[in-house]
Structures are given as structure tokens and as C-alpha cells.
CSV table of C-alpha atoms in Angstrom, one decimal:
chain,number,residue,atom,x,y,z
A,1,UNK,CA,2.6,-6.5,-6.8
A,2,UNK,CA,4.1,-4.0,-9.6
A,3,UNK,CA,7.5,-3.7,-7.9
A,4,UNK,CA,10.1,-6.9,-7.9
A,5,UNK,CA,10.9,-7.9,-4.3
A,6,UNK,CA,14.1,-8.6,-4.2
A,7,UNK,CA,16.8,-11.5,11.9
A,8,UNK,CA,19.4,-11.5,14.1
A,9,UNK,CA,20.0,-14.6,14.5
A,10,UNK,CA,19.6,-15.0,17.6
A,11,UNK,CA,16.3,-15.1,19.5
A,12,UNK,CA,14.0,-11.7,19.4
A,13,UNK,CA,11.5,-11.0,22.0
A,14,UNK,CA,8.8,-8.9,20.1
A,15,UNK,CA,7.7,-6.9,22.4
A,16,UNK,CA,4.2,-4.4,21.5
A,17,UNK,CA,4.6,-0.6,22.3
A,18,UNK,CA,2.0,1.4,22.2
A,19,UNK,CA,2.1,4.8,21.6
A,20,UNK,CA,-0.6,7.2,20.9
A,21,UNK,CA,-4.7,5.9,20.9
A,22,UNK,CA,-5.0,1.9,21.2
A,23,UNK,CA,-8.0,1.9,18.3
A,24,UNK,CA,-10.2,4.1,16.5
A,25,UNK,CA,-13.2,4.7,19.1
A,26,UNK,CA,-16.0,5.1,16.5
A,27,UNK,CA,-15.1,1.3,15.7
A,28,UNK,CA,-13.8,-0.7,18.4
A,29,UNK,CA,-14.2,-4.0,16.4
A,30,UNK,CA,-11.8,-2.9,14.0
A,31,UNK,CA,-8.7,-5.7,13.7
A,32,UNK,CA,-6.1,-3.7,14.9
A,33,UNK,CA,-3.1,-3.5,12.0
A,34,UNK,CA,-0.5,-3.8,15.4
A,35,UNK,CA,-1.6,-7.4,15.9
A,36,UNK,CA,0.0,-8.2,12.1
A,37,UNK,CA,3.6,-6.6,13.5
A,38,UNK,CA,5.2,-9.7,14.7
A,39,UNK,CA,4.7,-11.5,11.9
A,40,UNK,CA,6.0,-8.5,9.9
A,41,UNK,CA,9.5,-9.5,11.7
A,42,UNK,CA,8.9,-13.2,11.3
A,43,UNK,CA,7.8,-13.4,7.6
A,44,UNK,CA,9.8,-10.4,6.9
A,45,UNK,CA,13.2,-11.7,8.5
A,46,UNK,CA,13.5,-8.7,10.3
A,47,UNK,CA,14.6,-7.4,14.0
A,48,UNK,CA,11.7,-4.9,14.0
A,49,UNK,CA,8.9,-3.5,12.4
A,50,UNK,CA,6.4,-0.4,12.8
A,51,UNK,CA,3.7,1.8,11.5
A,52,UNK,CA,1.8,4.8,12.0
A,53,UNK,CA,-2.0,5.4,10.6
A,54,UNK,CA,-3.9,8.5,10.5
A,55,UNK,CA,-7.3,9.4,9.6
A,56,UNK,CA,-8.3,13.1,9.2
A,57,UNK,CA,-11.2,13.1,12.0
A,58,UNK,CA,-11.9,15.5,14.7
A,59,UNK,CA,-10.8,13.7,17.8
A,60,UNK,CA,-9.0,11.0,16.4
A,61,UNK,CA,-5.3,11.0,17.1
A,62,UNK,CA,-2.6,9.2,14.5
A,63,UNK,CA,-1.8,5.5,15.8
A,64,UNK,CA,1.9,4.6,16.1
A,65,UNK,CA,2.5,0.5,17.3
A,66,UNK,CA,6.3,-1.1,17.2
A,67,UNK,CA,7.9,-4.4,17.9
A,68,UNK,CA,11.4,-5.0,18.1
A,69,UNK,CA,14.5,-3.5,19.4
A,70,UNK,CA,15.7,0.1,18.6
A,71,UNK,CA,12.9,1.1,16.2
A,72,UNK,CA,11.3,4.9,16.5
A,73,UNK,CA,8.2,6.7,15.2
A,74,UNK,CA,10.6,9.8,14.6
A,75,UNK,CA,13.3,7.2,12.8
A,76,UNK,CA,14.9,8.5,9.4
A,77,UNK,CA,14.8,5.4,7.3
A,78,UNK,CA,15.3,4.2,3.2
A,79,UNK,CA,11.8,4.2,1.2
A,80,UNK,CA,13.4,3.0,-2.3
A,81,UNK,CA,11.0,3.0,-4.7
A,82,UNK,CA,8.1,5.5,-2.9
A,83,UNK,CA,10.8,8.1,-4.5
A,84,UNK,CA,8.2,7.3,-8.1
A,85,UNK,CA,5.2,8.8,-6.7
A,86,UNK,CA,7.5,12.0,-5.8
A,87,UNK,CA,8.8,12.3,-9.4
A,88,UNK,CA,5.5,11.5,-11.1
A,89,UNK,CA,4.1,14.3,-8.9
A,90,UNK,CA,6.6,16.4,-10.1
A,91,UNK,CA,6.5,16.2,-13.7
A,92,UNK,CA,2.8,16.2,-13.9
A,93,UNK,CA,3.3,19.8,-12.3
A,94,UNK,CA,5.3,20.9,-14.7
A,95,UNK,CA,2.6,19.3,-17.4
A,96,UNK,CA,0.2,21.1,-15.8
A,97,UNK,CA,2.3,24.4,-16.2
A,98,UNK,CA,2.9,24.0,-19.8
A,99,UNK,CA,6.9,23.2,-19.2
A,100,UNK,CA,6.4,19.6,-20.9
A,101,UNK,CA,3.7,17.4,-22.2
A,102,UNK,CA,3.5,13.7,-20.9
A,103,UNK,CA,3.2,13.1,-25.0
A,104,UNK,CA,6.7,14.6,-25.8
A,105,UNK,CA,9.1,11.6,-26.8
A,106,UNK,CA,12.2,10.9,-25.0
A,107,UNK,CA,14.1,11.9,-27.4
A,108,UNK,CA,12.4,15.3,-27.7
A,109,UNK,CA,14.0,16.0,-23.9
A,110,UNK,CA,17.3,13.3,-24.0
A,111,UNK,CA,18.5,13.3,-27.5
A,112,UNK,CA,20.7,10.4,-28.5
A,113,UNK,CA,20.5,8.9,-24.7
A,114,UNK,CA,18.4,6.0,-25.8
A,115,UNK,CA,18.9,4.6,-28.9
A,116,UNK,CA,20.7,1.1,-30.1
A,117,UNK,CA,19.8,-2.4,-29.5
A,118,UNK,CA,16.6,-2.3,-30.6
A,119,UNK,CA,15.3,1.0,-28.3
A,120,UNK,CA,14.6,4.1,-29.5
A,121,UNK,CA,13.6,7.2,-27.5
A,122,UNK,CA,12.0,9.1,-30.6
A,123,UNK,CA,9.3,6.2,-30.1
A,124,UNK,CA,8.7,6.4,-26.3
A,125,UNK,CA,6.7,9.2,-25.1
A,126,UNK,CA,7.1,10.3,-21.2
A,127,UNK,CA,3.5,9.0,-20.3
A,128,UNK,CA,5.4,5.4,-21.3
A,129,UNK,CA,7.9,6.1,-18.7
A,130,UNK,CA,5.5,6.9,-15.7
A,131,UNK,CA,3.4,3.8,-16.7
A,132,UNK,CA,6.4,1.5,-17.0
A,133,UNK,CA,4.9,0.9,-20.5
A,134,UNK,CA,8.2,1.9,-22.1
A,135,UNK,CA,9.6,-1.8,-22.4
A,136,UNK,CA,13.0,-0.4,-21.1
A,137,UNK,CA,15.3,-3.4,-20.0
A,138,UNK,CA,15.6,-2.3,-15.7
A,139,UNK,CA,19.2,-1.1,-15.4
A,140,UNK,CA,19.3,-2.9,-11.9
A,141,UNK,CA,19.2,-6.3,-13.0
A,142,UNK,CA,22.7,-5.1,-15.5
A,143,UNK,CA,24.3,-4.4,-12.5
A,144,UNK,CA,27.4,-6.3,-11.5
A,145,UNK,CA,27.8,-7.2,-8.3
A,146,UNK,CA,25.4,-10.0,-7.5
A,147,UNK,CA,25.6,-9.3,-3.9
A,148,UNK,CA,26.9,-5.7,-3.3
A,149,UNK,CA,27.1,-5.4,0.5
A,150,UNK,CA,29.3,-8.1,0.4
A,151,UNK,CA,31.4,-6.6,-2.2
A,152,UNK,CA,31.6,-3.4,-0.7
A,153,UNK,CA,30.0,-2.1,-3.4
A,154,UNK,CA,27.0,-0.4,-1.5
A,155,UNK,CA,29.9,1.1,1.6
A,156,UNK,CA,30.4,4.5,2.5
A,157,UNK,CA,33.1,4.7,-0.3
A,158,UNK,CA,31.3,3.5,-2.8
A,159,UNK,CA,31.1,5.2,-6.4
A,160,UNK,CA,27.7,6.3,-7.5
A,161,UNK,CA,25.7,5.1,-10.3
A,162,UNK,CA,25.1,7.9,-12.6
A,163,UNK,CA,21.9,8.2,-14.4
A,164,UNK,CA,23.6,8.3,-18.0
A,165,UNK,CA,25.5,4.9,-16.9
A,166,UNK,CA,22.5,3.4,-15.5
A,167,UNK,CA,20.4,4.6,-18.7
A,168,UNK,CA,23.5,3.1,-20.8
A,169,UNK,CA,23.8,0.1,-18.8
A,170,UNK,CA,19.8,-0.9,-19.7
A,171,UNK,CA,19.8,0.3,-23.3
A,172,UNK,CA,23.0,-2.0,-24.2
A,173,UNK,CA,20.2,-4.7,-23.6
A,174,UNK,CA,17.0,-5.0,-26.2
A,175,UNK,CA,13.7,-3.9,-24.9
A,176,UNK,CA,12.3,-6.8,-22.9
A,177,UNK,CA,8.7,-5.9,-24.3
A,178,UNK,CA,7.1,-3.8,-27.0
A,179,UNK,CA,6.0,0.0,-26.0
A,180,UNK,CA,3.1,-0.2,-24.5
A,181,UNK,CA,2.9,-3.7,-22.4
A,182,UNK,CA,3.3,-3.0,-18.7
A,183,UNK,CA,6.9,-4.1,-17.5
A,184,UNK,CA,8.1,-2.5,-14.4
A,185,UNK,CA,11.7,-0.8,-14.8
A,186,UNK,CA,13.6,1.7,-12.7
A,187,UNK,CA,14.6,2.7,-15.5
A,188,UNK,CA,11.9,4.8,-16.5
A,189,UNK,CA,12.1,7.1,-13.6
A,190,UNK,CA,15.6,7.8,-13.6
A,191,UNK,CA,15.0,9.0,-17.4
A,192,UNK,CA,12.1,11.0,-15.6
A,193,UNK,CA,14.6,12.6,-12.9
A,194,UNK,CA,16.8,13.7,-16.5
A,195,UNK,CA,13.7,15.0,-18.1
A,196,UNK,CA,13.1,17.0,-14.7
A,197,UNK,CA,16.5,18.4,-15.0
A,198,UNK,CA,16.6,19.3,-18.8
A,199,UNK,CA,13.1,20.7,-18.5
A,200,UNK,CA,13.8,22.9,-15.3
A,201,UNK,CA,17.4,23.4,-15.5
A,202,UNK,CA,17.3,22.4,-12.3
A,203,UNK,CA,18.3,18.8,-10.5
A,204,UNK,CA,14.9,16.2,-9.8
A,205,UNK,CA,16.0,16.8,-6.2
A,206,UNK,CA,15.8,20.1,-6.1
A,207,UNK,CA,12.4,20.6,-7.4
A,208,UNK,CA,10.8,17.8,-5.2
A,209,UNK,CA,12.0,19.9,-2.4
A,210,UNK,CA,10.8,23.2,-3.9
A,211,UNK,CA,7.2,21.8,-5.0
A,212,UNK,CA,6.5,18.8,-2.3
A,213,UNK,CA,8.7,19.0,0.6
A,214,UNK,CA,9.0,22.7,1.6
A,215,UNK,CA,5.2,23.4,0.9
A,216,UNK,CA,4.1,20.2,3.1
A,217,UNK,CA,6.8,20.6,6.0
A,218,UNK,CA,8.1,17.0,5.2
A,219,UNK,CA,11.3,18.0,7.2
A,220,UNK,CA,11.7,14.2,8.2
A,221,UNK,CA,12.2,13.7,4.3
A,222,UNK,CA,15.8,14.3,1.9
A,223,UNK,CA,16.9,13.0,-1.1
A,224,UNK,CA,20.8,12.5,-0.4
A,225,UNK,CA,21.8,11.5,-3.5
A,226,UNK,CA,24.5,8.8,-3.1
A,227,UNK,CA,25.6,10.6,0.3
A,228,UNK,CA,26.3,7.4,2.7
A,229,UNK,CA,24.9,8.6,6.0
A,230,UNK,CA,21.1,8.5,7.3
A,231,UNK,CA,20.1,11.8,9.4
A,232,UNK,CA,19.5,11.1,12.6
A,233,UNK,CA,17.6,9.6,14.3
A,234,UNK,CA,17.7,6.6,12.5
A,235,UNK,CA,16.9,2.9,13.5
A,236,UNK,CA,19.8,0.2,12.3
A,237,UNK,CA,19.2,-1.7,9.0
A,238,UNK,CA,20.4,-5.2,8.0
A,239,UNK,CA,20.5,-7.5,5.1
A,240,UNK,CA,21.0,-10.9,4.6
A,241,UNK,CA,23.4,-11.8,2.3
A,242,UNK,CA,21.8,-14.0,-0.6
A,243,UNK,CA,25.0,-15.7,-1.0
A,244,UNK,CA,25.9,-17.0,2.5
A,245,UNK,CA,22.9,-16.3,4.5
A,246,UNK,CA,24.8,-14.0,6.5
A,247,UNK,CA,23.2,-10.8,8.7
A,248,UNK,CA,25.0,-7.6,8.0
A,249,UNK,CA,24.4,-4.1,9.4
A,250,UNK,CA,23.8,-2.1,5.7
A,251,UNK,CA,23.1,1.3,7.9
A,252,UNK,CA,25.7,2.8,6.3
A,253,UNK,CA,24.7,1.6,3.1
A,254,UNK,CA,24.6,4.7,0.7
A,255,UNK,CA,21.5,4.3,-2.7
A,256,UNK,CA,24.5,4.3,-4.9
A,257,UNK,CA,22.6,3.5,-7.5
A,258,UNK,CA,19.2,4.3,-7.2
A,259,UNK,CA,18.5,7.7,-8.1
A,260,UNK,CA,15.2,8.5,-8.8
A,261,UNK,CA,13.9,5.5,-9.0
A,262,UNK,CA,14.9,5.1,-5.0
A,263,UNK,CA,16.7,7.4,-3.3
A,264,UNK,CA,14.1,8.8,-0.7
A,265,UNK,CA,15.1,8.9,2.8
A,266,UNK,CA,11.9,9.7,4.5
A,267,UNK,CA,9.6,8.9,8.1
A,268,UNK,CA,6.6,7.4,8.8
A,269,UNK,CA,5.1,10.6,9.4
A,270,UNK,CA,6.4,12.3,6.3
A,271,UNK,CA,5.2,9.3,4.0
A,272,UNK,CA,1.4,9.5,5.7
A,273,UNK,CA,1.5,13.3,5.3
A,274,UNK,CA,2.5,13.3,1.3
A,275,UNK,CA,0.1,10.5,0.2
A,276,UNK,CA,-3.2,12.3,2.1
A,277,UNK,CA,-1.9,15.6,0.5
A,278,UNK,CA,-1.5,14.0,-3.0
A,279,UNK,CA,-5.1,11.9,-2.8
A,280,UNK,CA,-6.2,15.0,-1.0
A,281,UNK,CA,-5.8,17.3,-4.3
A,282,UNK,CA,-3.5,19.5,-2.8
A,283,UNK,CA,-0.5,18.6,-5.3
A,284,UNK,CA,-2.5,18.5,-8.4
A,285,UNK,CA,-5.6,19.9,-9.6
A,286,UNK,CA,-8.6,17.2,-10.4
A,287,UNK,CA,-7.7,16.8,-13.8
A,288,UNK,CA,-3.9,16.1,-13.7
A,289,UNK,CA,-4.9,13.9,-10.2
A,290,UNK,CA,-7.5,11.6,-12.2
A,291,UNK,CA,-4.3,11.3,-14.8
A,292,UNK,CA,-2.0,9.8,-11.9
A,293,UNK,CA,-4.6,7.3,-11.0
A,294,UNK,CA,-5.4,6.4,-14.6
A,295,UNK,CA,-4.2,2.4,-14.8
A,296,UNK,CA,-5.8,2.1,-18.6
A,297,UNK,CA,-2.0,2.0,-19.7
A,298,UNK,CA,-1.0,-0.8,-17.7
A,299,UNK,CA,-4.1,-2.6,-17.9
A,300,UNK,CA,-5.0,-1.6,-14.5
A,301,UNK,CA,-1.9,-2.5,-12.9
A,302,UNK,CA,0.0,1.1,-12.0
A,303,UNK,CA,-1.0,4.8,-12.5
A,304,UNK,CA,1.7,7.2,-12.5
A,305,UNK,CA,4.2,6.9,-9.5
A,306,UNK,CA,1.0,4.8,-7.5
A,307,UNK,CA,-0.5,2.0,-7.9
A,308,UNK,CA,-4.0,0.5,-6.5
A,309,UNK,CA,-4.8,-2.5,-4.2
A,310,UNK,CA,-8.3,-4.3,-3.5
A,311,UNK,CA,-9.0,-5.5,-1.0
A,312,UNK,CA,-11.3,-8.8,0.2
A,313,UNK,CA,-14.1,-5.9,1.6
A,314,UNK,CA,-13.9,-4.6,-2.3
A,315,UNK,CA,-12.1,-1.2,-0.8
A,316,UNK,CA,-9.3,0.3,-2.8
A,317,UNK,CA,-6.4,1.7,-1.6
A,318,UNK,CA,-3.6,3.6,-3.2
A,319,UNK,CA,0.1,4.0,-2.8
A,320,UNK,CA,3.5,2.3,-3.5
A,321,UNK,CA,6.1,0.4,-1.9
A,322,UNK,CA,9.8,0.4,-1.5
A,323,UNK,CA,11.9,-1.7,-1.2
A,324,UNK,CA,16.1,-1.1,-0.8
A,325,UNK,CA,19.0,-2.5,0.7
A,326,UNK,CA,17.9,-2.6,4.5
A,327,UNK,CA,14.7,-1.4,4.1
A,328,UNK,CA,11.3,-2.3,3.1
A,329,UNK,CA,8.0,0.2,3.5
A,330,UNK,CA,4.4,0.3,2.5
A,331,UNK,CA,2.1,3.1,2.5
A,332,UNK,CA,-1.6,2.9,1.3
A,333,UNK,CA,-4.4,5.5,1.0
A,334,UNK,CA,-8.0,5.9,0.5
A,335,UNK,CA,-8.6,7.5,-2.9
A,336,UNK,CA,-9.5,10.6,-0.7
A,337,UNK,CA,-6.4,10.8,1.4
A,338,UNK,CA,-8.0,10.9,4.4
A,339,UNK,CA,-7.0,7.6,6.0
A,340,UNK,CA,-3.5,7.0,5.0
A,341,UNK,CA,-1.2,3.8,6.7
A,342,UNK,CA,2.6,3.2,6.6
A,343,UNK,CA,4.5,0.1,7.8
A,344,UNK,CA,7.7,-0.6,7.2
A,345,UNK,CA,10.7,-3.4,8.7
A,346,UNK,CA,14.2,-2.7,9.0
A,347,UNK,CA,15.6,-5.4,6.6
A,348,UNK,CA,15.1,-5.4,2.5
A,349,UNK,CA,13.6,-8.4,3.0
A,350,UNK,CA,9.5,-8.1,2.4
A,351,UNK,CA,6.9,-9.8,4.1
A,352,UNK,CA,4.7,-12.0,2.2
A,353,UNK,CA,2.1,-10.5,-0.3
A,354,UNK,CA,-0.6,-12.1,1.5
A,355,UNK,CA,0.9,-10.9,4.7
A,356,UNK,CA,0.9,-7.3,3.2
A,357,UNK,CA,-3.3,-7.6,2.2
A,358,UNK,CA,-4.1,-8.9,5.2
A,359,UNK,CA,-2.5,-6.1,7.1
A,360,UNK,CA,-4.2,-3.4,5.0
A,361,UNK,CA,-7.4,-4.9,5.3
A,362,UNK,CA,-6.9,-4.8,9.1
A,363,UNK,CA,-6.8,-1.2,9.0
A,364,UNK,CA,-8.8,-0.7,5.7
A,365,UNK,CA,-11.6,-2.9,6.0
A,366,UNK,CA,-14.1,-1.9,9.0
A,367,UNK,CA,-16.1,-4.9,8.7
A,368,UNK,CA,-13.8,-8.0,8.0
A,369,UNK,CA,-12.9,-9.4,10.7
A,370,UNK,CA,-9.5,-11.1,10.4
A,371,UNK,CA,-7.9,-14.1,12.7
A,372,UNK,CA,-4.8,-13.1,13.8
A,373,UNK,CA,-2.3,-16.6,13.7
């Protein structure tokens, strides 16, 4: 996958809920997605796990399954790096409308911001940063605290990250490839949520809500900025501590560092409702829609803000995943935005990649048939 992947202890008795239709009726063979849930919380470490499908056909209600304790379809929850496909949206709008062109450099927007150590915004065009084609060093791996939960680091009193520090903290390092090779780096989006702002005048944040939220109704979605506190309701989150192994509750946990490259706080719901809108073409016209899904750039790997998957039946689905302290979610989308799935566990620990395909092709792919283990 494009995006680096960075449990109670005691016993868990996973226990199915069922809420909403049991399968799709038009095709009662299909694998149900639900049976892959438990092993979302054993491969994925986690206490619980859930997801909610829909598919825009007369009749056919949306498809909500959960296992594990204290875990809601309504929950508020962390979806880290799904914040890219918001801020790509974004600033191809403002492409669209003439306020920028995905050819200006970096430097054109953010003068002086990167330069030194061998990188040079004059040379990076904003197309480079939505295709993680920029060769920027990621600012997260720079940061100091190996494990920052146990540090405190990530607690309710923790001091943000700004973006200029986090821009400064990956430029004091040389480019880890030449513009133009495909290297994932948050980087690139949090120079994105500054291009937003210098372009606008207003903050990243503000527009998604203008442009994305407040059109769609996503009123299960915020960007909190380093704000500490999930909106209620919210599920609890954990993470195990690479250091000692230990569980700790990270609920609290503020994205004190993730800016536009993760802050989202968003809902199952929410997430299924943007991607079919986005796929759907009712964020950007054809044109500027085809652009987003272009992967020539990255040699096939990532679009803008979205990136494909195929799948065994030779289906191919669209979307991104997040991944953040506590939290780890998954949404995936026909290219017409019409069937649109979300999963997600309550730790930051991902399942397995092979795990991950299997469940998409459960819900995805009609006619594979897939032993459930």
C-alpha cells in the first residue's frame, strides 16, 4: 500500500451485531465483508472493529456489522491520512476556478519555506506534492519522540506541531528521491494545507468545511486541529506501546502533529457519503475528476489524495486509508461511487495487507467466493 503502516489483554469474546440488512438480496452468495471482522481484531490487535457499506440501489438499505466491545455506527473516530483526499479535493477546486494552477511551483505560493539541503521549492510544482512525487524527506519520521504516548507527547497538554516546523523539520534533511519518483510523505500535504491558506486567505480547515462538509451534510465530520477531545459519541482507542508492549487508552490523544496530512475526525457514514460524492462527480467536474485518478505520475501507484486497488476478480476500487495513533480506517469505492465500503479498528495497529484485499473482495467481488478461516 502507498501509506507506511506504522488488544486488551485479556480474553475478548467477539461477538457479531447486526444491524440494518444481513446481505444484498439481488446476490445472496455474496461473502459477506462481516465474516472478515474478527480477524480485523485478531490480526489487527484490536478490541473491536466495524464497517458500514452502501450501494445506491432502490431498495437496498446501507449494511452496518460490529464486533467487539463499546464500538458504534454513529462513533466519532481518527481517519489520519483520509484527511489527503479532502485537501486534494480542495485545491483542485480552486484549480478549477482559476485561484492556482497544479503547475505553479512551491515557491511561487511559500517563498523561502523550502529551500536548503539539497531541496528547492522553485523546482517542485504542486501536482508533485498531490502525487507524493516531490521527493520531500516525511517530517514524521524527524520527529523526536520514538514513542509519544508514552512520553506524553501526544496528551491533552501537548504542544502542536506547526506546519512551518514540520515543513522545517523535513527540509533540514536532503530529498530522499529525485522530483518525480513516487515517495510517500506527509509532507506534501501539509505544504498543500499552506498553499490552501495563502491562496484563499483562508485556513485548509475552513475551506474543506465551506466546499465539502457543509454542501454534503457530513455533520459527523471536523477537523479539530490539535484540539485533544473526540466529539461525542466516540468509541475508546488504544495503542500498544512499541517499546514495552504495553496497552494504553490514547482516546484522549490530540493529532498534534498531523495537520493536513491527518487530522480528520470523521464516521463511517460521513467517510461512505464523501467518497460516493467525490467518484459520483459531484465535487469536481469530469475533467478535474479524471485528473485526481490520474496515477501516470506515480507509475500507477496514487492519484491525487486516492489511490487504486485490484482486486483478484480484476475490479478496481478507489480510496485511501488512515492510519493514526488509535485508529486505523479503510474506505474503498467503485470508480462510479455508487458502492462505497468503510472498516475501520480502534487501535493504530493495521490488519494485514492481505487481510485488507480479501475483505474488499468480499464486498467488491460478486463472484469470488472466499473461505473464511
Amino acid at each position: 500500500m502507498p501509506i507506511s503502516r506504522a488488544l486488551l489483554t485479556a480474553p475478548l469474546v467477539l461477538t457479531l451485531l447486526a444491524l440494518g440488512t444481513a446481505s444484498l438480496p439481488s446476490e445472496p452468495h455474496l461473502p459477506p465483508a462481516s465474516s472478515y471482522l474478527p480477524r480485523l481484531v485478531v490480526e489487527g490487535r484490536a478490541p473491536a472493529a466495524a464497517f458500514l457499506a452502501r450501494r445506491d440501489t432502490p431498495g437496498q438499505a446501507a449494511r452496518y456489522r460490529s464486533t467487539g466491545p463499546g464500538i458504534g455506527v454513529a462513533d466519532r473516530f481518527r481517519a489520519g491520512s483520509v484527511t489527503k483526499t479532502f485537501v486534494a479535493t480542495v485545491v483542485l477546486q480552486l484549480a478549477e476556478e482559476g485561484v492556482l494552477r497544479l503547475e505553479d511551483s512551491v515557491e511561487d505560493h511559500l517563498p523561502g519555506l523550502v529551500r536548503g539541503h539539497g531541496n528547492d521549492g522553485s523546482a517542485l510544482t504542486l501536482r508533485a506534492l498531490l502525487t507524493h512525487t516531490s521527493g520531500l524527506y516525511d517530517y514524521t519520521a524527524a520527529l523526536p519522540a520514538a514513542d509519544p504516548v508514552l512520553s506524553g507527547a501526544a496528551g491533552p497538554s501537548a504542544q502542536p506541531l506547526t506546519p512551518a516546523a514540520a515543513v522545517r523539520a523535513a527540509v533540514s534533511r536532503p530529498p530522499v528521491t529525485a522530483p518525480g519518483s513516487y515517495a510517500y510523505s506527509n509532507t506534501n500535504y501539509v505544504l498543500l494545507g499552506l498553499v490552501v491558506q495563502r491562496a484563499t486567505g483562508r485556513p485548509y480547515a475552513t475551506e474543506i468545511r465551506r466546499r465539502i462538509l457543509s454542501p454534503l451534510r457530513l455533520t459527523g465530520t471536523s477537523l479539530p486541529g490539535a484540539r485533544a477531545p473526540l466529539p461525542l459519541p466516540h468509541s475508546r482507542a488504544y495503542h500498544r506501546s512499541p517499546t514495552d508492549g504495553a496497552l494504553r487508552d490514547v482516546t484522549s490523544a490530540g493529532p498534534w502533529f498531523s495537520g493536513a496530512a491527518g487530522e480528520l475526525v470523521s464516521t463511517l457514514g460521513d467517510l461512505d457519503r464523501f467518497y460516493g460524492a467525490l467518484l459520483g462527480g459531484r465535487l469536481l467536474p469530469p475533467a478535474r475528476l479524471a485528473t485526481l485518478l490520474d496515477t501516470g505520475a506515480s507509475g500507477g501507484v496514487y492519484g491525487m489524495g486516492i489511490y487504486p486497488q485490484e482486486l483478484s476478480c480484476g475490479a478496481t476500487v478507489w480510496g485511501h486509508n488512515g492510519h493514526i495513533t488509535g485508529s486505523y480506517v479503510r474506505t474503498a469505492a467503485t470508480r462510479d461511487g455508487r458502492h462505497v465500503l468503510t472498516f475501520r479498528v480502534n487501535t493504530g495497529t493495521p490488519p494485514g495487507a492481505d487481510l485488507e484485499a480479501e475483505l474488499l473482495e468480499a464486498e467488491f467481488c460478486p463472484r469470488v467466493r472466499s473461505e473464511v478461516p
